[in-house]
Coordinates of C-alpha atoms in Angstrom, one line a residue:
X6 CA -27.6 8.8 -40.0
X7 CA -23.7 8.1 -39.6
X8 CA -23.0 7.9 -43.8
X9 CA -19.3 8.3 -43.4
X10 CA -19.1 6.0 -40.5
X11 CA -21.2 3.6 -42.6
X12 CA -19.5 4.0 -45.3
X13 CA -16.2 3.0 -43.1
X14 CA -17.7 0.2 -41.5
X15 CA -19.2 -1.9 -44.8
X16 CA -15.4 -1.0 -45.4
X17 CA -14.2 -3.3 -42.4
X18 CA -16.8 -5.6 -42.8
X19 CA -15.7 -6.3 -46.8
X20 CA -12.3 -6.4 -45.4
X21 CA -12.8 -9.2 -43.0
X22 CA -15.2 -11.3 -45.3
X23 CA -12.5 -11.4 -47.7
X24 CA -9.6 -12.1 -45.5
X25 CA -8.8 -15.5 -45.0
X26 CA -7.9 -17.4 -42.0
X27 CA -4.1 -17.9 -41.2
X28 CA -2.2 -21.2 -41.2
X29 CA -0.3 -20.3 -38.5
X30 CA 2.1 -23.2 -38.5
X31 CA 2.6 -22.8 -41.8
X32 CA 3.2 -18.9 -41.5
X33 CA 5.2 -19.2 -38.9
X34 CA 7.8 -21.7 -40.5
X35 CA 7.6 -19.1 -43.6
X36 CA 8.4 -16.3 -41.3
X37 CA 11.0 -18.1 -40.2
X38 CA 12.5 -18.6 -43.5
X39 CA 11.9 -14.7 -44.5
X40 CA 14.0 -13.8 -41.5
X41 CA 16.7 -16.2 -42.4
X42 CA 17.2 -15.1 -45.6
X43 CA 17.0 -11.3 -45.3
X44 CA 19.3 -11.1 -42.0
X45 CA 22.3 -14.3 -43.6
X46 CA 24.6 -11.7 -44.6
X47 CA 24.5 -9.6 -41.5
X48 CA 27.3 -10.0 -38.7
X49 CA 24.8 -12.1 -36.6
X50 CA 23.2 -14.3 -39.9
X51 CA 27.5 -15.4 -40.9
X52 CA 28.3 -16.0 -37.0
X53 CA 25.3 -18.1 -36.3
X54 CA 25.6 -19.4 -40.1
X55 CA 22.4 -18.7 -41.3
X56 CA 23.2 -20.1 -44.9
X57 CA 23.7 -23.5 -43.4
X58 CA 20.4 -23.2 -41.5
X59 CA 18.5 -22.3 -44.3
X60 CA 19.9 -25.5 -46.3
X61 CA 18.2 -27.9 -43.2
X62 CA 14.9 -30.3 -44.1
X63 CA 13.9 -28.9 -40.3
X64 CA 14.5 -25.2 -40.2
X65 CA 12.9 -24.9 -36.8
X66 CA 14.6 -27.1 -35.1
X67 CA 18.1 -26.4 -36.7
X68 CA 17.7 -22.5 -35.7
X69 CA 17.2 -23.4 -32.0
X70 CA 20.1 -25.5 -31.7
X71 CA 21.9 -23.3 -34.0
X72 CA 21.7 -19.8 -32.1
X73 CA 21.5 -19.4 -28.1
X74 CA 18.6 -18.2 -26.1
X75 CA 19.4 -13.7 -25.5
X76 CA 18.1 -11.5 -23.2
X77 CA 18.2 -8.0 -23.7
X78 CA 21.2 -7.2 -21.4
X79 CA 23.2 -10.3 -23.6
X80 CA 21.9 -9.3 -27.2
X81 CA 22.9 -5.4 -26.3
X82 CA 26.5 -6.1 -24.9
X83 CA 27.1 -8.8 -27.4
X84 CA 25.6 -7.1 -30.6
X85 CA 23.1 -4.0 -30.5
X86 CA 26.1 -1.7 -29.1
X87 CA 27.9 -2.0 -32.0
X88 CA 24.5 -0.4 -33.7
X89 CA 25.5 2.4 -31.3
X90 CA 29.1 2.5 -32.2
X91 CA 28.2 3.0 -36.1
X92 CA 28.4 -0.7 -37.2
X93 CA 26.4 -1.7 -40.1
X94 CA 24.3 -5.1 -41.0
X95 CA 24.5 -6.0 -37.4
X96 CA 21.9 -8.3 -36.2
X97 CA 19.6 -6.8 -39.3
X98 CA 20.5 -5.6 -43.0
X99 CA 21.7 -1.7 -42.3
X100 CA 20.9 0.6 -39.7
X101 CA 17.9 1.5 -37.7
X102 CA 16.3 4.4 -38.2
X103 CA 15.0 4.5 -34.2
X104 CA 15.2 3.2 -30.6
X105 CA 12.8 2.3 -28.5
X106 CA 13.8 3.3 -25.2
X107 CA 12.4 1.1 -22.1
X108 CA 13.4 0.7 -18.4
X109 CA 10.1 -1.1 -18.5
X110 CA 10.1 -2.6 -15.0
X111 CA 13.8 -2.8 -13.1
X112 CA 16.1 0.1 -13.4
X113 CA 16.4 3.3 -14.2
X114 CA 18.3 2.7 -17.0
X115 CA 17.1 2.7 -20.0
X116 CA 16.8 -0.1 -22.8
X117 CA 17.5 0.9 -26.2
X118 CA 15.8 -1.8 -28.8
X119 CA 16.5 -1.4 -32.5
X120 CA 13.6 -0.2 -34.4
X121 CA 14.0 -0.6 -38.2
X122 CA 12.0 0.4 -40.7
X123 CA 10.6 -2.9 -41.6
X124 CA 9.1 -3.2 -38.0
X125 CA 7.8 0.1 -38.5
X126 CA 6.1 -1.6 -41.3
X127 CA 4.9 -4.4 -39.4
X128 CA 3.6 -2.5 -36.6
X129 CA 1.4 -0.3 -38.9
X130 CA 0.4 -3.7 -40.7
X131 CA -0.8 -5.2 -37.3
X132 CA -2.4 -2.3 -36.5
X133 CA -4.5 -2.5 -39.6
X134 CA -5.4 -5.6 -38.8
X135 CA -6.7 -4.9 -35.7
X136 CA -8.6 -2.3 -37.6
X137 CA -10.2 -4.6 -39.6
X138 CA -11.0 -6.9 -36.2
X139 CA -13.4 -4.7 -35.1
X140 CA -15.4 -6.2 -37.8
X141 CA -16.6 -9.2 -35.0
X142 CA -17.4 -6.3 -32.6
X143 CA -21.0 -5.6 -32.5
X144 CA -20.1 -1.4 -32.8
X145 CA -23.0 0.6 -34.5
X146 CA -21.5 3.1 -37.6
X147 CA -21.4 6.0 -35.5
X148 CA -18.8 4.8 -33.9
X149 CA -16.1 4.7 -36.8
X150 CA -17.0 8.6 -37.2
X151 CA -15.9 9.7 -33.4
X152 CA -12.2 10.2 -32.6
X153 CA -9.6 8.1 -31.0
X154 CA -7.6 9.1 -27.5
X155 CA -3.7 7.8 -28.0
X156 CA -2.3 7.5 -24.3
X157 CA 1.2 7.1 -25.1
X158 CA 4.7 8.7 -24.6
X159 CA 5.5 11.5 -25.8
X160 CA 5.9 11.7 -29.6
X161 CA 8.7 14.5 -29.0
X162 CA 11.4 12.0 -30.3
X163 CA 15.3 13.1 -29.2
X164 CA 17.6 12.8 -32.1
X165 CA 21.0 11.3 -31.3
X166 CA 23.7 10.3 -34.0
X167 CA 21.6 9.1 -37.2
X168 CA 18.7 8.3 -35.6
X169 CA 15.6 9.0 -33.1
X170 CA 14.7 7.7 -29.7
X171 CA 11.5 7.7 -28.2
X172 CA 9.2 5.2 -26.1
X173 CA 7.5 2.6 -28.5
X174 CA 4.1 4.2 -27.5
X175 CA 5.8 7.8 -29.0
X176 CA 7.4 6.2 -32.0
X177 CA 4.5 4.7 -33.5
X178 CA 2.6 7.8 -32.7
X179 CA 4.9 10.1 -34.8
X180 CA 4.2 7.5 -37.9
X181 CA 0.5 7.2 -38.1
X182 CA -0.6 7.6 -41.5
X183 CA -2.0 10.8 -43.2
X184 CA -5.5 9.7 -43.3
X185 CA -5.8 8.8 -39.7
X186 CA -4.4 12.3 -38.0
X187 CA -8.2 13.5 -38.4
X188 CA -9.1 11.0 -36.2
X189 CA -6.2 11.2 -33.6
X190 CA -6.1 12.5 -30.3
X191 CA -4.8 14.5 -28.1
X192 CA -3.7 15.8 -31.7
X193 CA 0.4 16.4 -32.6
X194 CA 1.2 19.8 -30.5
X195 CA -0.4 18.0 -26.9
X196 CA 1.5 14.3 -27.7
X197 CA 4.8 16.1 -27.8
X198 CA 4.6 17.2 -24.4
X199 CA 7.4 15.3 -23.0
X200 CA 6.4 15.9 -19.0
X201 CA 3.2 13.5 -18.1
X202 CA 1.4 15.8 -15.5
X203 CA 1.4 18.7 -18.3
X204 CA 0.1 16.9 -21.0
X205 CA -2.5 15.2 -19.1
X206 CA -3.7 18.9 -17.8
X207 CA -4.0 19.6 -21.5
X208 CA -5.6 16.6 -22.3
X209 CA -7.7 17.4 -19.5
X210 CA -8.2 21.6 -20.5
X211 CA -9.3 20.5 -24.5
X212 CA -11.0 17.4 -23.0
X213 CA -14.7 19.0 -24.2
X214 CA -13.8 19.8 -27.7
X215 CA -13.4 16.3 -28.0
X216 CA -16.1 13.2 -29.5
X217 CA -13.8 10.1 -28.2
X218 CA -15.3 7.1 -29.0
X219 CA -12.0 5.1 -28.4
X220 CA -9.4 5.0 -25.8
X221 CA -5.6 3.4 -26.2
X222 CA -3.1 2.7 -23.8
X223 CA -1.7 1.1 -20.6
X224 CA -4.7 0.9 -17.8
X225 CA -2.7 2.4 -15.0
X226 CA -1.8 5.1 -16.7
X227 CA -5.6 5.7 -18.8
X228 CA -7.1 5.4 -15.4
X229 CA -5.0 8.1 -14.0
X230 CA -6.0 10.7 -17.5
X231 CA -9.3 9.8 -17.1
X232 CA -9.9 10.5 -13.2
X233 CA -7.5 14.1 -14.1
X234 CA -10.5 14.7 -16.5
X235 CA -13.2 14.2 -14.1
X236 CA -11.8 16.2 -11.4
X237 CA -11.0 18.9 -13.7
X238 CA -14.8 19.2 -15.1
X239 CA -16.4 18.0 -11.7
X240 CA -18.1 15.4 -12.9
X241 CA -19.2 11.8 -12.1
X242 CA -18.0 9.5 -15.2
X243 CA -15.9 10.3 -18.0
X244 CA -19.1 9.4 -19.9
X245 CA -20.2 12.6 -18.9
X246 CA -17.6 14.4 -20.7
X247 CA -17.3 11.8 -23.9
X248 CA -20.8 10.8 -24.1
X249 CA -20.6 8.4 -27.2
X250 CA -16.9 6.5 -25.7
X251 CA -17.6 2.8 -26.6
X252 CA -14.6 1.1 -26.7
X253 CA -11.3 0.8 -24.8
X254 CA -8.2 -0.7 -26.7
X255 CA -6.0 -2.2 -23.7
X256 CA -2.5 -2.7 -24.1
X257 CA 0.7 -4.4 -22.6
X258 CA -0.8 -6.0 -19.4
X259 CA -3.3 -7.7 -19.0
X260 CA -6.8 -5.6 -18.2
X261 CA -8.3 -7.8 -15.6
X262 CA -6.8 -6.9 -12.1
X263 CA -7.9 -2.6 -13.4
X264 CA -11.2 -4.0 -14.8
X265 CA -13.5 -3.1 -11.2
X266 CA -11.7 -0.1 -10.9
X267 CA -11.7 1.4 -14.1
X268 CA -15.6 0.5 -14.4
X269 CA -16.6 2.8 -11.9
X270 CA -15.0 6.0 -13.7
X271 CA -17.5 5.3 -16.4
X272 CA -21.8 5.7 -16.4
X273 CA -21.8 2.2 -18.3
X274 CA -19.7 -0.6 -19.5
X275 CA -17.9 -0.5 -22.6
X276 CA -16.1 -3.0 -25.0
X277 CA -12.7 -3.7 -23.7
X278 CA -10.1 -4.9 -26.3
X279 CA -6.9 -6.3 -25.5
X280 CA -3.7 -5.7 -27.7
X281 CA 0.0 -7.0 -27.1
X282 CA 2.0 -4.2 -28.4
X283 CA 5.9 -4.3 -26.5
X284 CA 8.8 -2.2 -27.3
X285 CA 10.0 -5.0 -29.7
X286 CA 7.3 -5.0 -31.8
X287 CA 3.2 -5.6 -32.1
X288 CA 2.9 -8.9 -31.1
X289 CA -0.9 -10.1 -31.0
X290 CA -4.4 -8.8 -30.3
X291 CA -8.4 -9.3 -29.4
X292 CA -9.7 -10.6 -32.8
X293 CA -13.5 -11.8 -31.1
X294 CA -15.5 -10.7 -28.6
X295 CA -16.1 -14.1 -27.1
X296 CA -12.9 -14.4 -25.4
X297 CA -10.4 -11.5 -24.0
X298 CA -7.5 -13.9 -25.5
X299 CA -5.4 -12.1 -27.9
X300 CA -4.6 -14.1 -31.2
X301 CA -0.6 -13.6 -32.0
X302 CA 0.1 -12.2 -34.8
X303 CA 1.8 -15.3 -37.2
X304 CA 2.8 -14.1 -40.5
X305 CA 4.0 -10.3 -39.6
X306 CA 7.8 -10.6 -39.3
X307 CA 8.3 -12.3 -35.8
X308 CA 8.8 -15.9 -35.1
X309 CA 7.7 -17.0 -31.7
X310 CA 9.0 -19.8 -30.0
X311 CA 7.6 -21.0 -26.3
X312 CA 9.9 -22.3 -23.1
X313 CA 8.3 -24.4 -20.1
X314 CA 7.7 -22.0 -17.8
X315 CA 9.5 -24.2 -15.0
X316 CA 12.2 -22.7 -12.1
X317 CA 14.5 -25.3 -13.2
X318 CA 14.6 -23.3 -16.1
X319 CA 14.8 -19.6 -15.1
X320 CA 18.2 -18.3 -13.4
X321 CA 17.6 -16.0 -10.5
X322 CA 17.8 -12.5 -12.9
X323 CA 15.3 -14.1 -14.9
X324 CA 16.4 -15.2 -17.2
X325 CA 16.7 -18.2 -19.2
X326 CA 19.3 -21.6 -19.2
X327 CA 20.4 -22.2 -22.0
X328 CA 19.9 -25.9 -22.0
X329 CA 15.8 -25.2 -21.5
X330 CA 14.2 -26.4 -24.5
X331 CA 12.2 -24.6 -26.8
X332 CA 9.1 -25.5 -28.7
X333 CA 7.3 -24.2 -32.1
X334 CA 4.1 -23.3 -32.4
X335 CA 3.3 -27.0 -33.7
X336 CA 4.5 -28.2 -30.0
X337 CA 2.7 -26.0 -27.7
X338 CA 0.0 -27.4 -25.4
X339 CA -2.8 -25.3 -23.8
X340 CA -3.2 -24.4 -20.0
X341 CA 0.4 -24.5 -19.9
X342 CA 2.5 -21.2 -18.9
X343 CA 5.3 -20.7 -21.5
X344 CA 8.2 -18.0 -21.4
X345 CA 8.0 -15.8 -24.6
X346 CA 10.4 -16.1 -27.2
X347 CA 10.6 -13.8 -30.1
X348 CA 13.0 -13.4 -33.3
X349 CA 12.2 -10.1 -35.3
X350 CA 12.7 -8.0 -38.4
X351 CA 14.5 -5.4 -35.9
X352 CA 17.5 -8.0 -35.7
X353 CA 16.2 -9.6 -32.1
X354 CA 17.0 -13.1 -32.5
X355 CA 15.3 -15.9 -30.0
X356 CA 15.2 -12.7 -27.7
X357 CA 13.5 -13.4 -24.0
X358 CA 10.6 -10.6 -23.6
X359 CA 10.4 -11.2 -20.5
X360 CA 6.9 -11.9 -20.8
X361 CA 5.1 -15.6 -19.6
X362 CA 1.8 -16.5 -21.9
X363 CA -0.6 -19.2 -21.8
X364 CA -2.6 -20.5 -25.3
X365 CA -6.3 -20.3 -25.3
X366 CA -6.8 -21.8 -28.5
X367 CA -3.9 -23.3 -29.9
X368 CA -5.6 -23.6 -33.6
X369 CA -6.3 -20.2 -33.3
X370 CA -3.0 -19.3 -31.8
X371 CA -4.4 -16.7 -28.9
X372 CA -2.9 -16.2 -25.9
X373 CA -3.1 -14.5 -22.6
X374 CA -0.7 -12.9 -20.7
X375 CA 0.3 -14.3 -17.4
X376 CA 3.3 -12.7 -16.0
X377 CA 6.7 -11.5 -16.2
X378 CA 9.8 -13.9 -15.8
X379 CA 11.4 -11.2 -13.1
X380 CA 7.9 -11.5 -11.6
X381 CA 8.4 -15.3 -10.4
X382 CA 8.3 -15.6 -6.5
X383 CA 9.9 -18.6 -5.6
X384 CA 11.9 -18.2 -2.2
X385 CA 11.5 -20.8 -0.2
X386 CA 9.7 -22.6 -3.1
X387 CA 6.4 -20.9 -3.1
X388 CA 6.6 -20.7 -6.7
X389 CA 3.9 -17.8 -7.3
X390 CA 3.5 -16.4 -10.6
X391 CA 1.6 -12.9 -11.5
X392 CA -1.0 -15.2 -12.6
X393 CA -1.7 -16.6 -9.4
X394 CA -1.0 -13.6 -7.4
X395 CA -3.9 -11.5 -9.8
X396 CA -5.9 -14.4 -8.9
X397 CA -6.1 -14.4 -5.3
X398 CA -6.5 -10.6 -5.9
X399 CA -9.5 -10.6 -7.9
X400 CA -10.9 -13.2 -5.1
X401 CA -9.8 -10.5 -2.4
X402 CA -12.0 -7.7 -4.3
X403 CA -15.0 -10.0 -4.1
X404 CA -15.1 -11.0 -0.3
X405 CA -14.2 -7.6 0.9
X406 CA -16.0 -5.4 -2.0
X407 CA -13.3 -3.5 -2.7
X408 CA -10.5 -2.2 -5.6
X409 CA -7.0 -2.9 -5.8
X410 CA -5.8 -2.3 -9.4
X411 CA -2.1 -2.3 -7.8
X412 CA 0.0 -4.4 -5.9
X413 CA 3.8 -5.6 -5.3
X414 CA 5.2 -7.9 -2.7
X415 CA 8.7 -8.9 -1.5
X416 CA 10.1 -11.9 0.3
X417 CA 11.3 -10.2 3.3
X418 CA 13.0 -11.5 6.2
X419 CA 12.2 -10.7 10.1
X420 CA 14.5 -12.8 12.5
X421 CA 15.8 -15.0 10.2
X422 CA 12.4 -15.7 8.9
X423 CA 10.8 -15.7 5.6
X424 CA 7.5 -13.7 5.0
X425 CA 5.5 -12.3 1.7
X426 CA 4.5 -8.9 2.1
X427 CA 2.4 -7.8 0.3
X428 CA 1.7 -4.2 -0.5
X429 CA -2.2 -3.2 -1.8
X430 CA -3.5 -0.2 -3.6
X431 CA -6.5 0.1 -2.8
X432 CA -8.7 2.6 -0.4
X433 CA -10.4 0.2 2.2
X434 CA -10.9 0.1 6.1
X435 CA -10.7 -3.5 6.0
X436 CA -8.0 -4.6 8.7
X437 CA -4.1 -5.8 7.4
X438 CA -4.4 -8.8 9.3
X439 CA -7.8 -9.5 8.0
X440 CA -6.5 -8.9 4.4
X441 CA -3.4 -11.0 4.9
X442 CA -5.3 -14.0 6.4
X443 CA -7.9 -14.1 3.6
X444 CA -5.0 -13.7 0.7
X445 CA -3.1 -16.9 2.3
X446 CA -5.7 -18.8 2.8
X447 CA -6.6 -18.1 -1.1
X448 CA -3.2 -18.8 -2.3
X449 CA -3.1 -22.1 -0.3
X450 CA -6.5 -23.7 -2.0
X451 CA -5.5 -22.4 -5.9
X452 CA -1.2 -23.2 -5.1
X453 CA 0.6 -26.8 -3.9
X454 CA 3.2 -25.5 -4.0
X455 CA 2.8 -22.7 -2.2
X456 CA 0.5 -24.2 0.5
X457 CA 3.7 -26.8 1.2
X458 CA 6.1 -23.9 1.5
X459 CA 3.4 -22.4 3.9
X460 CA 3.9 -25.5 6.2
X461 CA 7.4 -25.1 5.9
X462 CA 10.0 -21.6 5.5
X463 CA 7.5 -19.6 4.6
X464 CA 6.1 -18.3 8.2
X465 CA 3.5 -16.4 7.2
X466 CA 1.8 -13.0 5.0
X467 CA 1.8 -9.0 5.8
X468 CA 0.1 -6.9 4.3
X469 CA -0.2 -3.0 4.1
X470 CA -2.6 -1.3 1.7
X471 CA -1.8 2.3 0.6
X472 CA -3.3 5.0 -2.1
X473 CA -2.6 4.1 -5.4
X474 CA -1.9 6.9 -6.7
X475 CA 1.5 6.0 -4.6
X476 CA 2.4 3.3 -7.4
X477 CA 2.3 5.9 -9.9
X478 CA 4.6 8.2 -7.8
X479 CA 7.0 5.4 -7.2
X480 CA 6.7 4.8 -11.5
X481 CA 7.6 8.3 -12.1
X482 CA 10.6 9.0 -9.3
X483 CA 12.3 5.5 -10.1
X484 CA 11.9 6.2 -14.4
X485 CA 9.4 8.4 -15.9
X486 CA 5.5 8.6 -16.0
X487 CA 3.3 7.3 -18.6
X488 CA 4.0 5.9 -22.0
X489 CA 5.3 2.0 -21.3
X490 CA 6.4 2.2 -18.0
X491 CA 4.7 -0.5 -15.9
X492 CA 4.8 -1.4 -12.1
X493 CA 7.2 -4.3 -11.0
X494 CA 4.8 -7.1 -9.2
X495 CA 7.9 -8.5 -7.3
X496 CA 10.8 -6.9 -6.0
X497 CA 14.2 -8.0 -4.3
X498 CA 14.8 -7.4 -0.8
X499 CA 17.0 -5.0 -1.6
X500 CA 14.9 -2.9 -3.8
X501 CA 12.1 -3.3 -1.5
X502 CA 13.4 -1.3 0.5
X503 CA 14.2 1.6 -1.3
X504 CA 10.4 1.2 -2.3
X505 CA 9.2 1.2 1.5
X506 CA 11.5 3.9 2.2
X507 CA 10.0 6.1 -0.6
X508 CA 6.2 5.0 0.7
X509 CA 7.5 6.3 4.3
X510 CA 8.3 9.7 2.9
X511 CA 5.5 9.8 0.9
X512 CA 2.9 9.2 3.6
X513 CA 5.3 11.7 6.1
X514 CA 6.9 14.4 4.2
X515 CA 8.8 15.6 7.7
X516 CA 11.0 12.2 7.1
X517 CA 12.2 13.7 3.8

């Protein structure tokens, strides 16, 4: 009998029953206020008054017409550089102790987002409660006894000035608590390897010594570990090598589009969970098993607000106008996509993530993830979001029987003419034009808007499927392997074909 892991789970059970359910309107206007009042004396809080916000009968709405929409590239050149420069009570009370560094999906250069010590706090907090989710997850006591496998950067953080950098993944890792490192794997020495290939040989070298019940991190790059583990044992499933792996803890993107192919690396199914954790802090997760919707968390130090996701109100980098309005959680609808706006205890204030979500549940506040706002195809006003695209992909898989866990597409031009194509990952002997014909036609019945563009400018859809292992490759020439680091869905013209030059080279060597 599993006492310990008994023991732990009557623990998380107790928990739960005695925690009770969130107001989240409530706790987000109080969230709000708690941001308000810690960050009015700061360089940010006296330019955007903050004290006169605070004095408002409607401190929601005073806040967004107080302070502007930011994206990263604004809040940075604006703000966060003086952080770099040695400024003090910036955009938050003091100085952060890290950086998250992210090129997450455009660029090679990387973002560096404030990481203070009250998001560390806040991190650790929603992880807890995650913790204590797995309370409505029918998991037998054994399994709170087996260890957990950490996919993340590297936890070898650089130190630079008066603080450290690292990927959010790495960061977090190099702060679990005490109590926890017994549990923890691949274990301090192996997480510090800073070069992806070499940790995931050691990963896969001490994979056997291991009892994994649990597995975190972004599916591309778990997918990849996992299949390096199989290979390197010359086995069938990865259930041959952790025998008593139960659960999957997802993170980032959503799971759906890797769900068929990361099923057949393992002998049986296992509980997927989904978790929102972004270089700007741990935004929601699964809390039931009856839905893969992720509830946000409402009273942790971030204040969400939610724009129409409309093209009249995105510019063409993305981001956002600032005369797109902005609702609270109070104003929200369900079945509609929203761009993701978040205000934190890092000093990001009404700060674009670049992320577009959809509510579930609105009482309940979950959420799934439906895109990127760089991710938004509309040339010639086919108006195709990562949503729809995943889609038509998942429909793709079931006609033809077959896996694509990655994909990216371009509007290219051929005589003057506008045409998606699409690029597949996926190993199939199913013919392009065969693939192209049924992903148009699919797009067509699910989009009006694209199906009128179809009639129009947009003359017609190529495709080309490739290994891909090849989207990994691109990942890890253009920034760095593993950790965060996530494929772009669309691409300009202009970086597409850089990207079909390196898929040339990659396919025939002799053309390097």
């Amino acid at each position: 009998m599993a006492i310990i892991g008994s023991l732990i789970k009557g623990a998380v059970h107790l928990k739960d029953t005695l925690t009770t359910e969130v107001d989240h309107i409530e706790a987000q206007q109080r969230e709000l206020e708690k941001l308000l009042v810690k960050a009015k004396d700061t360089k940010f809080g006296k330019t955007f008054k903050f004290d006169e916000i605070l004095k408002s009968s409607d401190l929601q709405k005073a806040f967004a017409e107080q302070v502007p929409y930011f994206d990263y590239h604004q809040i940075y050149e604006q703000w966060w550089s003086q952080l770099l420069e040695g400024e003090e009570h910036v955009t938050w009370p003091g100085i952060p102790d890290y950086y998250a560094l992210s090129s997450g999906t455009t660029g090679k250069t990387s973002k560096r987002i404030p990481v203070t010590q009250d998001m560390i706090e806040s991190i650790r907090s929603a992880g807890i409660k995650q913790v204590e989710a797995l309370a409505n997850f029918d998991l037998p006591a054994s399994f709170y006894e087996k260890e957990i496998m950490m996919l993340g950067s590297s936890t070898d953080l650089k130190e630079k000035d008066d603080h450290l950098e690292g990927e959010i993944s790495g960061i977090s890792a190099s702060n679990i608590p005490f109590w926890f490192e017994g549990y923890y794997k691949p274990g301090k020495e192996i997480a510090q390897i800073d070069n992806w290939d070499d940790r995931v040989k050691r990963i896969a070298q001490k994979a056997k010594d291991w009892d994994i019940g649990a597995l975190s991190g972004i599916p591309s790059w778990m997918e990849l570990m996992i299949q390096e583990v199989i290979d390197y044992h010359g086995v069938k499933t990865i259930h041959d090598i952790w025998p008593n792996l139960q659960v999957y803890t997802s993170g980032g993107v959503a799971f759906e589009p890797y769900e068929k192919s990361f099923n057949s690396l393992l002998a049986h199914p296992i509980t997927v969970i989904d978790t929102y954790l972004a270089s700007e802090g741990f935004l929601a997760y699964q809390q039931r098993p009856e839905t893969n919707a992720m509830k946000l968390i409402t009273d942790n130090g971030i204040y969400f607000e939610f724009v129409p996701f409309k093209p009249e109100y995105i510019n063409s980098d993305g981001s956002l106008k600032q005369e797109a309005p902005s609702l609270d959680l109070s104003q929200v609808e369900e079945g509609q996509d929203y761009v993701l706006l978040i205000s934190t205890v890092s000093g990001a204030w009404r700060y674009l993530i670049g992320d577009t979500i959809e509510f579930t549940n609105k009482e309940r506040a979950e959420i799934k993830i439906t895109g990127r706002t760089k991710f938004f195809l509309n040339v010639v006003g086919s108006q195709l979001s990562v949503n729809k695209m995943n889609t038509a992909l998942r429909e793709l898989e079931k006609q033809f029987d077959i896996k694509i866990p990655e994909f990216t597409l371009a509007a290219t031009r051929i005589d003057g003419e506008f045409y998606h194509h699409w690029y597949l990952g996926t190993e199939t002997d199913v013919a392009y034009k065969k693939l192209a014909s049924a992903l148009d036609e699919s797009l067509q019945n699910a989009n009006k808007n694209y199906k009128v563009a179809r009639s129009k400018a947009l003359k017609g859809v190529k495709v080309t499927t490739i290994s891909p292992q090849l989207f990994a490759e691109w990942s890890g020439a253009q920034k760095k392997k593993g950790g965060q680091v996530k494929m772009e869905r669309v691409m300009s013209e202009e970086k597409f074909k850089d990207w079909e030059s390196f898929i040339k080279k990659q396919l025939n060597p002799s053309l390097g």
